[in-house]
Short mmCIF file of C-alpha atoms and ligand atoms in Angstrom, two decimals:
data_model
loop_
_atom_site.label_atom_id
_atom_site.label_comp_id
_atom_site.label_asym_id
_atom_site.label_seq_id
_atom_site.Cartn_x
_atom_site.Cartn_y
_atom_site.Cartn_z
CA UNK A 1 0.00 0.00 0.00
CA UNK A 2 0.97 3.39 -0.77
CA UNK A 3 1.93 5.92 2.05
CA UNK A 4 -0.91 8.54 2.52
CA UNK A 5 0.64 12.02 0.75
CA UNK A 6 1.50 14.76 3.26
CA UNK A 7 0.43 18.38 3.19
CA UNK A 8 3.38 20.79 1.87
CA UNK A 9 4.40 23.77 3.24
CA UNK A 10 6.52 26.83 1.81
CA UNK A 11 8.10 28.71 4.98
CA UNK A 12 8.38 32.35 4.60
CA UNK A 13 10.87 34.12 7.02
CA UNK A 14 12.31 37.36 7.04
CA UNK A 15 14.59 37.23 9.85
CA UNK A 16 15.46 34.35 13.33
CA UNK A 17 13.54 31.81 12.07
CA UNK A 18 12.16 30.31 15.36
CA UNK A 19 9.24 29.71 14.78
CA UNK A 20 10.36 28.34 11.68
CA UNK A 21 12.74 25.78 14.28
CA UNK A 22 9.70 25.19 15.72
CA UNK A 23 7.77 23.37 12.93
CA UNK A 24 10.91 22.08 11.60
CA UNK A 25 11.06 20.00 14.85
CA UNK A 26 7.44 19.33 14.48
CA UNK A 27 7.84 17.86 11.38
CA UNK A 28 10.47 15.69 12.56
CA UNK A 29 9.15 14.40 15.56
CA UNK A 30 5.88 13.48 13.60
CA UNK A 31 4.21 15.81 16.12
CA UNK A 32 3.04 18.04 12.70
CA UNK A 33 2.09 15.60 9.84
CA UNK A 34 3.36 17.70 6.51
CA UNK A 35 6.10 18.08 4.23
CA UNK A 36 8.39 21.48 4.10
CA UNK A 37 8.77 21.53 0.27
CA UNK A 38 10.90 24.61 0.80
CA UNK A 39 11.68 27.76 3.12
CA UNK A 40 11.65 31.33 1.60
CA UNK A 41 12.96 34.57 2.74
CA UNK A 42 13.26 38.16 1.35
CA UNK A 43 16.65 38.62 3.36
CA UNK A 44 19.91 37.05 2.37
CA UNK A 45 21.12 37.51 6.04
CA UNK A 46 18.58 35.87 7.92
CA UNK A 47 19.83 33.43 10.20
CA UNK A 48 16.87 31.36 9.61
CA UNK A 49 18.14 30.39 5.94
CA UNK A 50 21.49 29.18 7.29
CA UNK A 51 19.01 26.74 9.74
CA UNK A 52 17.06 25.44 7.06
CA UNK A 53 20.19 24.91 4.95
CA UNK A 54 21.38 22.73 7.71
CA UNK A 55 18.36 21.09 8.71
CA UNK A 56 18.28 19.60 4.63
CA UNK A 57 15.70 21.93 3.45
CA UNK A 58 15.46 23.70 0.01
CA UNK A 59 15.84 27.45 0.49
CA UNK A 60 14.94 30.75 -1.97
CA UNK A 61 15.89 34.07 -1.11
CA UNK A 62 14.27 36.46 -3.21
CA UNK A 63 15.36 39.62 -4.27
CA UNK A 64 12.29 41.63 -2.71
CA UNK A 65 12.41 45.51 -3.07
CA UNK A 66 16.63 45.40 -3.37
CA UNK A 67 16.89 45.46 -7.40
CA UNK A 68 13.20 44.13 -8.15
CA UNK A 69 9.83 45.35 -7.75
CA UNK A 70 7.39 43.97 -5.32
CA UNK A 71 5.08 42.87 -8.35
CA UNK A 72 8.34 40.74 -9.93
CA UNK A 73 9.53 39.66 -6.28
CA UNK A 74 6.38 38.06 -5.66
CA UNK A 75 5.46 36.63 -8.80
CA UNK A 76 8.82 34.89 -8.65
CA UNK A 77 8.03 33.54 -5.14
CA UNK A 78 4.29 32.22 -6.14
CA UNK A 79 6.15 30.66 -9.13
CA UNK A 80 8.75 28.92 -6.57
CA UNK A 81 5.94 28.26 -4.23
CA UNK A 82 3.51 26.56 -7.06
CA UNK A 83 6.36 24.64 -8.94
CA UNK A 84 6.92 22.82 -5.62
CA UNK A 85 3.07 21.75 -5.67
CA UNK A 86 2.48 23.97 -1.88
CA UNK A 87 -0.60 22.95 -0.42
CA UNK A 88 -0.28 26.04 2.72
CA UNK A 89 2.01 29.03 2.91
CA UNK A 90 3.28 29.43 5.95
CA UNK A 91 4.32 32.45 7.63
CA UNK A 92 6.46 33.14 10.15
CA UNK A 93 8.29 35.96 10.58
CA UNK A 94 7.69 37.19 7.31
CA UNK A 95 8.11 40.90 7.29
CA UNK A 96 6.70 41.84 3.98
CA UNK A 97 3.16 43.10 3.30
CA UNK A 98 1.99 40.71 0.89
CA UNK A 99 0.12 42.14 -1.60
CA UNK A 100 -3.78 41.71 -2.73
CA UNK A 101 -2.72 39.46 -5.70
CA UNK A 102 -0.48 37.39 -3.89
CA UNK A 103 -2.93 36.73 -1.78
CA UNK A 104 -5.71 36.03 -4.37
CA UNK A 105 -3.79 33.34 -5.97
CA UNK A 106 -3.22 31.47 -2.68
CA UNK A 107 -6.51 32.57 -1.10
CA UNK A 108 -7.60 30.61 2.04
CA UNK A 109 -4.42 28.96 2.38
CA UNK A 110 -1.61 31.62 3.92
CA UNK A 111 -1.70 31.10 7.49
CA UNK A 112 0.49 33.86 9.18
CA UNK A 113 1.28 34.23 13.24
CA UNK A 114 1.11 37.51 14.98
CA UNK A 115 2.39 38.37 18.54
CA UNK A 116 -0.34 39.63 20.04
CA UNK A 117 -3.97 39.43 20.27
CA UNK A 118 -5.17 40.66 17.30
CA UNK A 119 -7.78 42.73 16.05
CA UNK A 120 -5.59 44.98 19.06
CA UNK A 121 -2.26 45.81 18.32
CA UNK A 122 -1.36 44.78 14.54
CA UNK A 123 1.54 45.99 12.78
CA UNK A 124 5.64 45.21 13.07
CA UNK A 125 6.21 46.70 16.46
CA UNK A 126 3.36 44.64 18.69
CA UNK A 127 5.31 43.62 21.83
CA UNK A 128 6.71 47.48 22.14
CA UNK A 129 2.91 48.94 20.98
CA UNK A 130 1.42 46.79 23.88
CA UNK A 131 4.09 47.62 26.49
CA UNK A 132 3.75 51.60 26.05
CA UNK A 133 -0.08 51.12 25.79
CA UNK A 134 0.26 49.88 29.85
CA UNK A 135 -1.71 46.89 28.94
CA UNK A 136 -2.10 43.66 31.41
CA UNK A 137 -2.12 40.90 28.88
CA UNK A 138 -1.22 40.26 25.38
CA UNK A 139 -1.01 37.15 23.63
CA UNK A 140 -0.48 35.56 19.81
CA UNK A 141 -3.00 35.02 17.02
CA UNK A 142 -2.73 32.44 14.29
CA UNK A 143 -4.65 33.36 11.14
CA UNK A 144 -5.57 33.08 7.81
CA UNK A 145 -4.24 35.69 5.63
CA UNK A 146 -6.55 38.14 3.49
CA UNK A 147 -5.81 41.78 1.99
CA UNK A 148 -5.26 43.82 4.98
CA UNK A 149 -2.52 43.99 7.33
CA UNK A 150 -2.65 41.31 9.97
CA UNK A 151 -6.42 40.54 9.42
CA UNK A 152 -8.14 37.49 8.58
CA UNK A 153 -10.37 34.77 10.39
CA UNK A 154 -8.38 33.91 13.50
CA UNK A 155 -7.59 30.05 13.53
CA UNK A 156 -5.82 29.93 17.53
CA UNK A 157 -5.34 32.56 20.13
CA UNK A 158 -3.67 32.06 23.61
CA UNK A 159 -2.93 34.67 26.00
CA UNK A 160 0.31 35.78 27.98
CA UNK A 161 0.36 38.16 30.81
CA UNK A 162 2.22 41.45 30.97
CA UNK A 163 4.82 41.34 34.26
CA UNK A 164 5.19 44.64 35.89
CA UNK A 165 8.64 44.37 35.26
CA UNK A 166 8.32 43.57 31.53
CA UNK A 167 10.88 44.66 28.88
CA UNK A 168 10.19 44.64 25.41
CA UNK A 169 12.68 41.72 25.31
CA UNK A 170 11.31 39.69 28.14
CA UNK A 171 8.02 39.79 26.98
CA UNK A 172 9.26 38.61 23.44
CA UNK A 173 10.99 35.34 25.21
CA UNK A 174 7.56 34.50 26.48
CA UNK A 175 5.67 35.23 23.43
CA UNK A 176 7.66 32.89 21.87
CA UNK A 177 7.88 29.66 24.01
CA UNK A 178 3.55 30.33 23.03
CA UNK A 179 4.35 31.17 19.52
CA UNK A 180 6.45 27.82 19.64
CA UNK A 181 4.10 25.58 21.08
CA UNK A 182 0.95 27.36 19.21
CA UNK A 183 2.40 27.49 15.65
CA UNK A 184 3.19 23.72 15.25
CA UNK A 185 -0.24 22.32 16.89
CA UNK A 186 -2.21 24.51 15.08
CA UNK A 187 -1.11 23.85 11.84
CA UNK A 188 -1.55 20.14 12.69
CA UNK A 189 -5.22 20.55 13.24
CA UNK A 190 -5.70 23.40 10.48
CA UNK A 191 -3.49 20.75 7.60
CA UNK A 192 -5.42 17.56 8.90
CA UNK A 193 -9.18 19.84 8.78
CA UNK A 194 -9.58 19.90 12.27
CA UNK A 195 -10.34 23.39 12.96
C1 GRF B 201 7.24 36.24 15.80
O1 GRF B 201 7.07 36.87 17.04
C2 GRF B 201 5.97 36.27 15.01
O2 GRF B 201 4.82 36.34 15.77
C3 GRF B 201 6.12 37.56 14.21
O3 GRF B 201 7.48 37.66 13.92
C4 GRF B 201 8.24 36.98 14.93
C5 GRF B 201 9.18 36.06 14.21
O4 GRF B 201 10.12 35.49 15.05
N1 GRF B 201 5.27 37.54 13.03
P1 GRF B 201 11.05 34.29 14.52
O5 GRF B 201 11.78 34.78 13.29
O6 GRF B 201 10.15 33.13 14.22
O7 GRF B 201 12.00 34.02 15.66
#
């Protein structure tokens, strides 16, 4: 008998690449059932490339806004994405705004994770926004990607409490042990249509 085929994923990072560790592990330990056809990033120097090239994974880094236009950049990353047969776009840690034509021709299936709890606080700077805004709790969002900036339906939230001694950099460490346990078990359910 054949083995059942896996879901595929394209990783999109921009930058660490923790999260992308995360499901990288996932996928390893069996923990999330899919493939990573390939990881993607729009900077050369993100450390995350260098751990995908030694975990065995196929990496692209695209040119994005340095000599091409965001049109040709992402045209040449759906292309990547598509000749790889990608069932779900993953991002994480993707720091580009993708753009409403990106989205159409992947539409339902770009999941994207967000440090806090969104529809409060979107944008790039969401741990510092919170902090200044004196709020108690924050939290990440997992959700599916449409054409405005970190919006969508929301697939998993969990909170995190705000310490009274808080910096923007201890908060981040315990955004991400969530992010790192949220990301993987989500995509588990949302892949195997359980959510
Ligand atoms: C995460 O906090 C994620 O929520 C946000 O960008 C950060 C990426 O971190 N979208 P890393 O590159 O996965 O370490």
């Amino acid at each position: 008998m054949s083995k059942p085929v896996k879901p595929r994923i394209a990783i999109l990072i921009s930058g660490t690449g923790s999260n992308m560790d995360a499901i990288i592990r996932a996928c390893a330990s069996g923990r999330l059932d899919a493939d990573i056809a390939i990881v993607i990033s729009d900077n050369p120097g993100a450390p995350g490339i260098k751990k995908a090239r030694s975990a065995g994974i196929e990496t692209f880094v695209s040119r994005y806004g340095r000599e091409t236009p965001r049109e040709e950049s992402e045209s040449e990353i759906a292309d990547v994405i598509m000749k790889r047969s990608v069932d779900w776009v993953v991002l994480a840690g993707f720091m580009k705004i993708l753009s409403p034509g990106f989205v159409k021709t992947f539409r339902g299936r770009i999941v994207n994770i967000h440090p806090s709890l969104l529809p409060s606080f979107p944008g790039a700077h969401a741990i510092r926004d919170v902090l200044e805004a004196g709020a108690d709790f924050t939290g990440v969002t997992i959700h599916i990607v449409d054409e405005l900036v970190d919006h969508g339906p929301i697939i998993a939230q969990e909170e995190v409490p705000i310490l009274p001694n808080d910096t923007e950099k201890s908060l981040a460490e315990r955004i991400h042990e969530v992010e790192h346990r949220l990301y993987p078990r989500t995509l588990q359910q949302l892949l195997h249509d359980d959510v």
